[in-house]
Short mmCIF file of C-alpha atoms in Angstrom, two decimals:
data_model
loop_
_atom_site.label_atom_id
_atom_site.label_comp_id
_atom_site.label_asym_id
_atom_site.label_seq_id
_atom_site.Cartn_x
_atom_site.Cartn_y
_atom_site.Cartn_z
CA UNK A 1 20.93 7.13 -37.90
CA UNK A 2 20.57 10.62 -39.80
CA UNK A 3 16.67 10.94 -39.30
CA UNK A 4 17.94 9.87 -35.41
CA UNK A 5 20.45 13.23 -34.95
CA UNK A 6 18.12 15.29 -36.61
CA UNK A 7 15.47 14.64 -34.06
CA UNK A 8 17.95 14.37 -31.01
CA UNK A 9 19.11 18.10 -32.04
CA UNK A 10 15.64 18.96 -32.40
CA UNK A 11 14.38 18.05 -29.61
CA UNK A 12 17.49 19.25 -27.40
CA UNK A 13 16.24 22.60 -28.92
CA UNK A 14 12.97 22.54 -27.98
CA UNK A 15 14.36 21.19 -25.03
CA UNK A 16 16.55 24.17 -24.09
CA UNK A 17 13.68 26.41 -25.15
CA UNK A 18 11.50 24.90 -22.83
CA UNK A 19 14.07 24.95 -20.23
CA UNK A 20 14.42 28.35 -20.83
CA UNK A 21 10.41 28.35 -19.92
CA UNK A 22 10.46 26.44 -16.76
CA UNK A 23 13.41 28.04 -15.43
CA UNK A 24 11.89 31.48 -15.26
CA UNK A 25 8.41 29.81 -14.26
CA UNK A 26 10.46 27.89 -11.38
CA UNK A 27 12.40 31.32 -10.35
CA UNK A 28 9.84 33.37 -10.09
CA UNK A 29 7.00 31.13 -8.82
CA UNK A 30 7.79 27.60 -8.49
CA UNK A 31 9.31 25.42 -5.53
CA UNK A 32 12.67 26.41 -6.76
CA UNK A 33 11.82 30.39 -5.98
CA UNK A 34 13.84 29.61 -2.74
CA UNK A 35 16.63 27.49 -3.46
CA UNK A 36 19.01 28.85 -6.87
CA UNK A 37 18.38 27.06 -9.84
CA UNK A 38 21.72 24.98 -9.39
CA UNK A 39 20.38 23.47 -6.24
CA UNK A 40 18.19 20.90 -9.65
CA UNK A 41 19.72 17.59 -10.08
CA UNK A 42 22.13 17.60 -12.81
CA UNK A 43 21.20 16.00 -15.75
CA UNK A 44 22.36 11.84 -15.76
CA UNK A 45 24.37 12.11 -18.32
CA UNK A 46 26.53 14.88 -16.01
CA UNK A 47 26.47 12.46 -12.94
CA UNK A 48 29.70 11.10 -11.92
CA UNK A 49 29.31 8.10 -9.63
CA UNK A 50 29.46 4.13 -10.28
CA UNK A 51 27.56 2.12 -7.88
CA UNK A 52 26.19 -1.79 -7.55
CA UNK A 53 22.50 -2.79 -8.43
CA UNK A 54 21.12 -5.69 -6.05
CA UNK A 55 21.73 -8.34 -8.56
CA UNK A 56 25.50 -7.19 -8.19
CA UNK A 57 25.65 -5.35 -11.50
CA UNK A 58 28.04 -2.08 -11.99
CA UNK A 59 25.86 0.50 -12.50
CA UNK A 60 26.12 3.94 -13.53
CA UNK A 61 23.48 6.69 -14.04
CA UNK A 62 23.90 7.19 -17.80
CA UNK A 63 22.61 3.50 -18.00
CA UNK A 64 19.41 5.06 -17.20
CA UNK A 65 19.25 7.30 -20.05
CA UNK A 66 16.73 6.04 -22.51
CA UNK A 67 13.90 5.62 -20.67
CA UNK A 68 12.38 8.10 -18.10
CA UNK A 69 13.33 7.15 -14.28
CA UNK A 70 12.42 8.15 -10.77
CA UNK A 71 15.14 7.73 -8.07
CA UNK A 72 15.15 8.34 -4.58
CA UNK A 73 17.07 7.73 -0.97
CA UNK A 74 16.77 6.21 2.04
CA UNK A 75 17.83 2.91 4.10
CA UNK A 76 16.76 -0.07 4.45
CA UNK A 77 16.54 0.38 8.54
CA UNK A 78 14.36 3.06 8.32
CA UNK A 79 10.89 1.78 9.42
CA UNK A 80 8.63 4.03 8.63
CA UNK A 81 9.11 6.47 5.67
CA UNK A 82 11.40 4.34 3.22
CA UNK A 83 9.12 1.42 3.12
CA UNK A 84 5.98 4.09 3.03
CA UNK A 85 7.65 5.32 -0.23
CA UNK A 86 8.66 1.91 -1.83
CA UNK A 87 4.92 0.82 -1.09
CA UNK A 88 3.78 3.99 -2.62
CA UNK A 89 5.77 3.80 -5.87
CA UNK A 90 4.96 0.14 -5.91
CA UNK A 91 1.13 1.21 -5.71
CA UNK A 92 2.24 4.07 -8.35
CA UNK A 93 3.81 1.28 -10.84
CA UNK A 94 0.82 -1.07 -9.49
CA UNK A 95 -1.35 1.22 -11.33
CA UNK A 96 1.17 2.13 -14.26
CA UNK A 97 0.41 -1.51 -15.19
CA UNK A 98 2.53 -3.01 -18.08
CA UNK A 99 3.35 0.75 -19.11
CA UNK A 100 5.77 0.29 -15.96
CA UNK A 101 8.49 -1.76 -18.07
CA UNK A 102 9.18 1.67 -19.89
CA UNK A 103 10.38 2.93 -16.94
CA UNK A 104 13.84 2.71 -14.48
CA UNK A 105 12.91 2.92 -10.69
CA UNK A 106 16.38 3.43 -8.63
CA UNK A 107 16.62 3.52 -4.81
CA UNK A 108 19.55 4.78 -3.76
CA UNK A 109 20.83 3.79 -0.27
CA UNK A 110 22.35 6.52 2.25
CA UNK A 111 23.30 4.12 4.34
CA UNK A 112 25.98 1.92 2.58
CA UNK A 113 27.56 0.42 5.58
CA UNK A 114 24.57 -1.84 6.63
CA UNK A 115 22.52 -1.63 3.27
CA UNK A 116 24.64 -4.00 1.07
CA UNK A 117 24.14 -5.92 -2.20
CA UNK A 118 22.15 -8.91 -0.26
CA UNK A 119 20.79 -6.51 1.91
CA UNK A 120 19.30 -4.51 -0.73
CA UNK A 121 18.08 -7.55 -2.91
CA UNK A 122 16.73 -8.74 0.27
CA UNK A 123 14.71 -5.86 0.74
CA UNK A 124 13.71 -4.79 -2.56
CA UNK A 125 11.99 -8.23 -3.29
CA UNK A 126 9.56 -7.28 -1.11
CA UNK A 127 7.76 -4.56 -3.44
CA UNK A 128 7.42 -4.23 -6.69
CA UNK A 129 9.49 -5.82 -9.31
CA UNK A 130 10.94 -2.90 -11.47
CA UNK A 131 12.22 -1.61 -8.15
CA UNK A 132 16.02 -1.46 -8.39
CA UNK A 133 18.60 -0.93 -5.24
CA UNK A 134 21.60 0.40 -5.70
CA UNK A 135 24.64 1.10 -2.83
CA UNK A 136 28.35 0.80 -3.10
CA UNK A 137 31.09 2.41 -1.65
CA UNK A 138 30.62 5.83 0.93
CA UNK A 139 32.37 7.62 -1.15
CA UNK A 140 30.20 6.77 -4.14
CA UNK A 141 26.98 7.29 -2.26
CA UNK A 142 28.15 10.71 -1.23
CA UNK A 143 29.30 11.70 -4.93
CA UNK A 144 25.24 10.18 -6.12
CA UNK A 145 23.72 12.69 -3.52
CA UNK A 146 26.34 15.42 -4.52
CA UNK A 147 24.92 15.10 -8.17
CA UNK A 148 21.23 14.92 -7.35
CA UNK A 149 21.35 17.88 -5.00
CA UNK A 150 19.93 16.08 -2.02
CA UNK A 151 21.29 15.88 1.22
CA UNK A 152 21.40 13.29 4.27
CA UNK A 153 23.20 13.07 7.70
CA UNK A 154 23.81 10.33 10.21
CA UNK A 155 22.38 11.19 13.24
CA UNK A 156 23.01 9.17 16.36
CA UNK A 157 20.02 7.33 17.91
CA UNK A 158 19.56 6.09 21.50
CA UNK A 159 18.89 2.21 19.97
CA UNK A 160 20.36 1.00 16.84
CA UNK A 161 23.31 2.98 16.45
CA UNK A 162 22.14 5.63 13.98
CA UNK A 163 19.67 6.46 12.25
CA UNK A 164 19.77 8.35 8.59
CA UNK A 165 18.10 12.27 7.63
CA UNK A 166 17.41 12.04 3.55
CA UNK A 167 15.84 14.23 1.10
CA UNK A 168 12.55 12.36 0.93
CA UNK A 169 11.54 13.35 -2.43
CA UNK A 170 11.28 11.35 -5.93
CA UNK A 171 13.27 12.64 -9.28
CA UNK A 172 12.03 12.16 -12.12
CA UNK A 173 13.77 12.43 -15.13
CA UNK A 174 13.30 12.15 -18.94
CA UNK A 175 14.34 9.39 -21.40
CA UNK A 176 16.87 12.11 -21.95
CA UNK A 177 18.35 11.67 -18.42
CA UNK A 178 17.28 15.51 -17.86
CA UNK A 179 15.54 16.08 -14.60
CA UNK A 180 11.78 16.62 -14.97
CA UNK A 181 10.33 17.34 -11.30
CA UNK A 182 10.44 15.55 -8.12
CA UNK A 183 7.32 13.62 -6.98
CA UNK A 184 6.77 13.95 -3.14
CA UNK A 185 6.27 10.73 -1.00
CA UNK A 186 3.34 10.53 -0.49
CA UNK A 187 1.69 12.21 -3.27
CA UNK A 188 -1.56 11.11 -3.66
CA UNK A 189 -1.60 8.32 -6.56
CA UNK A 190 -4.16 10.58 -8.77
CA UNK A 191 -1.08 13.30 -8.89
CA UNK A 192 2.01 10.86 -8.78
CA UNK A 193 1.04 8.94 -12.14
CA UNK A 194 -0.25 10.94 -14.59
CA UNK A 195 2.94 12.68 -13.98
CA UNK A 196 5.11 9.47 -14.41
CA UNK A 197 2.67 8.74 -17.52
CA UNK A 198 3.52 11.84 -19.04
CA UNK A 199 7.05 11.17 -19.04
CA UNK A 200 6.78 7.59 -20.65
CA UNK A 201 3.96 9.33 -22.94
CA UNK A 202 6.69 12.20 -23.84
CA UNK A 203 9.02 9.25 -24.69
CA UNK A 204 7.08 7.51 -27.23
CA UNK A 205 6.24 10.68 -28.95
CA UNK A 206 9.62 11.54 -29.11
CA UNK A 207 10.41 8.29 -30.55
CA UNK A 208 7.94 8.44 -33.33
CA UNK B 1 -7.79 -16.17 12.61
CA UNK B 2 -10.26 -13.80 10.30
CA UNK B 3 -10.54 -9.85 10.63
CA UNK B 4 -13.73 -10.20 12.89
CA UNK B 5 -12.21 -12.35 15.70
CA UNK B 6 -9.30 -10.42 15.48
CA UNK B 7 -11.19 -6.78 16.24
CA UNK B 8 -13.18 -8.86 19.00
CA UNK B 9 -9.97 -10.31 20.53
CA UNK B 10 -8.37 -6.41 20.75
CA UNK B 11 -11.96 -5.33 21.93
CA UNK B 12 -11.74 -7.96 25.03
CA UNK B 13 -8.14 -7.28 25.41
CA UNK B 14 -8.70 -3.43 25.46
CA UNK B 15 -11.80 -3.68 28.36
CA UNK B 16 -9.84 -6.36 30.55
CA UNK B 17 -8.49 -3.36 32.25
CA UNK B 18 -7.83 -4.09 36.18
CA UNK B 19 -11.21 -3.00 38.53
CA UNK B 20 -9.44 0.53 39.51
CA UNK B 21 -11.08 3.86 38.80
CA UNK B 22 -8.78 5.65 35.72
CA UNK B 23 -8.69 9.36 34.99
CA UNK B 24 -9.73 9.16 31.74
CA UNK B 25 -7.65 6.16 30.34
CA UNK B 26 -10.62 3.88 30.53
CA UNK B 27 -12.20 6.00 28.03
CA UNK B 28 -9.36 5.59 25.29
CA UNK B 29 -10.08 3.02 22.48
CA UNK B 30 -7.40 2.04 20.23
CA UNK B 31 -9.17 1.37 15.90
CA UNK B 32 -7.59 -0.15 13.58
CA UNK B 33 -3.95 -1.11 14.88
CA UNK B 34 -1.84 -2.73 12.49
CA UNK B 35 2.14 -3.48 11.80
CA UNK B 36 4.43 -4.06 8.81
CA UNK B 37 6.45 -7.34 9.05
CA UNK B 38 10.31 -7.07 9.60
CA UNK B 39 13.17 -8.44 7.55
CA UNK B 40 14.72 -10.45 10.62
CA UNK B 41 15.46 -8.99 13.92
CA UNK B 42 18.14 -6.36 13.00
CA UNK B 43 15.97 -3.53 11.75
CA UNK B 44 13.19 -2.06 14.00
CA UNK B 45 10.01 -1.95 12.96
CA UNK B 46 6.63 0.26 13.12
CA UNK B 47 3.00 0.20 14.11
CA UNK B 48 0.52 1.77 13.51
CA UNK B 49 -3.59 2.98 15.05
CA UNK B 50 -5.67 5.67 15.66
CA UNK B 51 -5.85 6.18 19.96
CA UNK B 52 -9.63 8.34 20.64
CA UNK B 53 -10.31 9.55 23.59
CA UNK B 54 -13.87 8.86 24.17
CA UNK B 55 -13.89 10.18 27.44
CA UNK B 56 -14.42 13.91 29.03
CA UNK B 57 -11.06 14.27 30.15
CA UNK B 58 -7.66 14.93 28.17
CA UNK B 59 -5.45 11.50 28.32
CA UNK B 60 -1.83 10.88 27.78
CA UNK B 61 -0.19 8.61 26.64
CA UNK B 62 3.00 8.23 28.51
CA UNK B 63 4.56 4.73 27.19
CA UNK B 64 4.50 1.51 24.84
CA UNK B 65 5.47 -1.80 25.75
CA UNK B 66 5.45 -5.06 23.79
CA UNK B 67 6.84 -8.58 24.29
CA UNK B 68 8.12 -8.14 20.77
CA UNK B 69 10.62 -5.40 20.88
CA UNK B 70 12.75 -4.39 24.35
CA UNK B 71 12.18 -0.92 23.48
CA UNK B 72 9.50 0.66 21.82
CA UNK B 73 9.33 4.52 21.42
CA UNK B 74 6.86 7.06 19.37
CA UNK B 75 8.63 8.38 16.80
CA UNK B 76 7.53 11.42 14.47
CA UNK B 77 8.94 11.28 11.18
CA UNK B 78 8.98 14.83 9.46
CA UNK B 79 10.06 16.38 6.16
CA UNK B 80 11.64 20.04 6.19
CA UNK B 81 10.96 22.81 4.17
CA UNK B 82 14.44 21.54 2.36
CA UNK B 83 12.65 18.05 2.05
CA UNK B 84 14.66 16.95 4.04
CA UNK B 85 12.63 13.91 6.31
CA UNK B 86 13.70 13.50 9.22
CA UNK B 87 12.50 11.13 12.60
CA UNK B 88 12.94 11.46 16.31
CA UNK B 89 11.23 10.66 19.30
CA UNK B 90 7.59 12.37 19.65
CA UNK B 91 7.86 12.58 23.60
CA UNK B 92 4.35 12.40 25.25
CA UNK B 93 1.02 12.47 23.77
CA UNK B 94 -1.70 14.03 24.92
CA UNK B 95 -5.47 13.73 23.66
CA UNK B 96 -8.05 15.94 24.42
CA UNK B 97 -11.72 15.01 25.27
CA UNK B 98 -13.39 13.91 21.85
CA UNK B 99 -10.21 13.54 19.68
CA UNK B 100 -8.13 11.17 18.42
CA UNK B 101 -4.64 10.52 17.51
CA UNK B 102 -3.84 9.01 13.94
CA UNK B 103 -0.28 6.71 14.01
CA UNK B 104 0.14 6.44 10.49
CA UNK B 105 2.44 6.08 7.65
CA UNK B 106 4.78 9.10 7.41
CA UNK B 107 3.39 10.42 10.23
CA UNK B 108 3.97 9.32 14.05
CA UNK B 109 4.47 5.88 14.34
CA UNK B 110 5.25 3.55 17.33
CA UNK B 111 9.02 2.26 16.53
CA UNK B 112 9.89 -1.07 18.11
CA UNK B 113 13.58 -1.61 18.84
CA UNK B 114 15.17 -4.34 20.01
CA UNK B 115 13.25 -6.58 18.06
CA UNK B 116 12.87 -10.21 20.03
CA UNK B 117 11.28 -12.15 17.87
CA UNK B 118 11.15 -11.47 13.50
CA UNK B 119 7.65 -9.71 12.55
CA UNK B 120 6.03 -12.34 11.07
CA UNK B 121 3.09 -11.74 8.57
CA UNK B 122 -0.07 -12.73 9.34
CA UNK B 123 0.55 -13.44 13.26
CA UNK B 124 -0.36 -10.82 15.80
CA UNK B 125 1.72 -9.48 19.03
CA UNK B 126 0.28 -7.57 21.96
CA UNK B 127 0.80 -3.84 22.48
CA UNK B 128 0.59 -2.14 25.59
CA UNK B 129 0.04 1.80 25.94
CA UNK B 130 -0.33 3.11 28.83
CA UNK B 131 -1.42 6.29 30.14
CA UNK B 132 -0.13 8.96 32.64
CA UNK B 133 -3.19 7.93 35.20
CA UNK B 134 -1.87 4.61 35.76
CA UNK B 135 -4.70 3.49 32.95
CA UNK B 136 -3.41 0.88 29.93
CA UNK B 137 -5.28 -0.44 27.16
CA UNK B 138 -3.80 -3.12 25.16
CA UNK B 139 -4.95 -4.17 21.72
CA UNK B 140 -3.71 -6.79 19.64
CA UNK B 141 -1.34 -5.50 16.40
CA UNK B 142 -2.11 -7.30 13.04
CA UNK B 143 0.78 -7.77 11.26
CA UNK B 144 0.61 -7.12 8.05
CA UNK B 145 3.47 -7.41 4.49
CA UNK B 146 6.22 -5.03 4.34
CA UNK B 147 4.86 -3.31 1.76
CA UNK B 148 1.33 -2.72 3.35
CA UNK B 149 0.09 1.14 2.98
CA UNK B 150 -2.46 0.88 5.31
CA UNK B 151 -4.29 -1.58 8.04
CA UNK B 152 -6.50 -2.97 4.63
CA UNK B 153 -2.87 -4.34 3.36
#
């Protein structure tokens, strides 16, 4: 339990330290030199929004904390880019192998008011397993997309009713629930996992 | 049906064109079309090819039609510099002489709406695309599982 704090301080420090790092790398030169530095996800354990898995579970995003996750948005009627990116990050955990099970994958629906539970579970069966859908009330949604700095919009389509604008990337975050980057859509799988790996890596190193 | 008599069925399909003289249409050839399946009827689904123009003059591609879907559309989807993705309608296409037009994940897709009939995996539907000469070429659309990446599955 002792040996546990010691290393949970220490590695907050080197943490903040190499926060302290990125943040000037990601000022001056990184994607973030355009948007402020508050525009990051917060960290999960900051996040303030309760939402329902696909097996009808309450779910929360400190219950990710513990192992590294990626999360993302979209809807299930969107035919073209969301099931582009859950066939990518199925390919992604495809290749991750059994190293996927030390990881949370969380898609997060914009679209609450036709995406629900059976919906989701409906639609998340068809990729890979460790994919996990979450949706609940508007409210809820809007609060989740508040906290991870994204954005979306409804926009009115000819057929169908609407159709949904999202920020189309992947978060990743550490086992510590802080963010770690986002992984584009479409990132070619030689780019996309050894990033993932390193996070699960990071964790087991951490844990030693 | 196997991959083979599939890509001859689209080839015969695509050169049954009616005995009129096109501007350029007749020229088009449509590789490697393929679909995802659909959950139902209630969300619309996509499709997917490469269109080449073959021919010596530019081509464009005016509409879609398909038994399967009342409306079908080309739809680019787009991500902003806030990463923001976003989809609308891609309007008409036109190909010049010697190139070809990818429909592909993430990309421009054909969106069918209205959906008739469920996409099924592993049956095939007709697509129609025709051409602002009065030129169409239809191919037959693989349909492939929801998660498919590409027309290899």
């Amino acid at each position: 339990m002792r040996r546990r704090a010691v290393l949970k301080f220490g590695a907050a420090g080197v943490g903040a330290f190499g926060l302290t790092l990125a943040v000037g790398w990601w000022r001056a030169d990184g994607p973030g030199a355009l948007a402020p530095v508050g525009e990051r996800p917060l960290p999960l354990s900051e996040m303030g929004f309760r939402l329902t898995d696909h097996e009808g579970q309450l779910v929360e995003p400190s219950d990710l904390i513990g192992q590294p996750s990626l999360v993302f948005f979209g809807f299930t009627y969107c035919p073209d880019v969301c099931p582009t990116t859950l066939s990518d990050i199925s390919g992604w955990l495809d290749a991750l192998a059994e190293d996927a099970d030390r990881l949370n994958v969380v898609f997060i629906t914009v679209d609450p008011e036709r995406d629900t539970v059976d919906a989701m579970a409906e639609y998340v069966g068809y990729f890979h397993p460790a994919i996990r859908g979450w949706t609940g009330p508007e409210d809820q949604v809007a609060q989740a997309v508040e906290d991870f700095r994204a954005t979306y919009e409804k926009v009115p389509a000819e057929v169908g009713g609407y159709t949904m604008n999202h920020t189309a990337s992947v978060f990743l975050f550490d086992a510590s629930g802080d963010f770690a980057s986002t992984i584009d859509y479409h990132e070619p799988r030689e780019y996309a996992v050894p990033k993932i790996r390193r996070a699960i890596e990071e964790t087991s190193e951490g844990a030693t | 049906m196997d991959r083979m008599t599939l890509a001859a069925l689209a080839a015969l399909v695509a050169f049954s064109a009616p005995g009129k003289v096109f501007a350029g249409s007749e020229d088009v050839v449509v590789e490697q079309p393929w679909a995802r399946a659909s959950i139902g009827v209630s969300r619309p689904g996509a499709a997917y090819m490469t269109v080449l123009n073959k021919g010596e003059e530019a081509v464009t591609l005016t509409g879609l039609s398909t038994p399967l879907a009342k409306m079908l559309e080309i739809h680019r989807s787009s991500t902003t510099a806030e990463g923001l993705s976003t989809m609308a309608p891609a309007g008409e296409i036109t190909i010049s002489p010697g190139e070809s037009v990818a429909l592909e994940p993430g990309g421009l897709h054909a969106m069918l709406m209205r959906l008739q009939t469920a996409m099924i995996e592993g049956e095939t539907f007709p697509l129609t695309l025709a051409f602002s000469d009065g030129g169409e070429v239809t191919v037959d659309v693989p349909i492939l599982g929801i998660a498919a990446r590409g027309p290899e599955g």
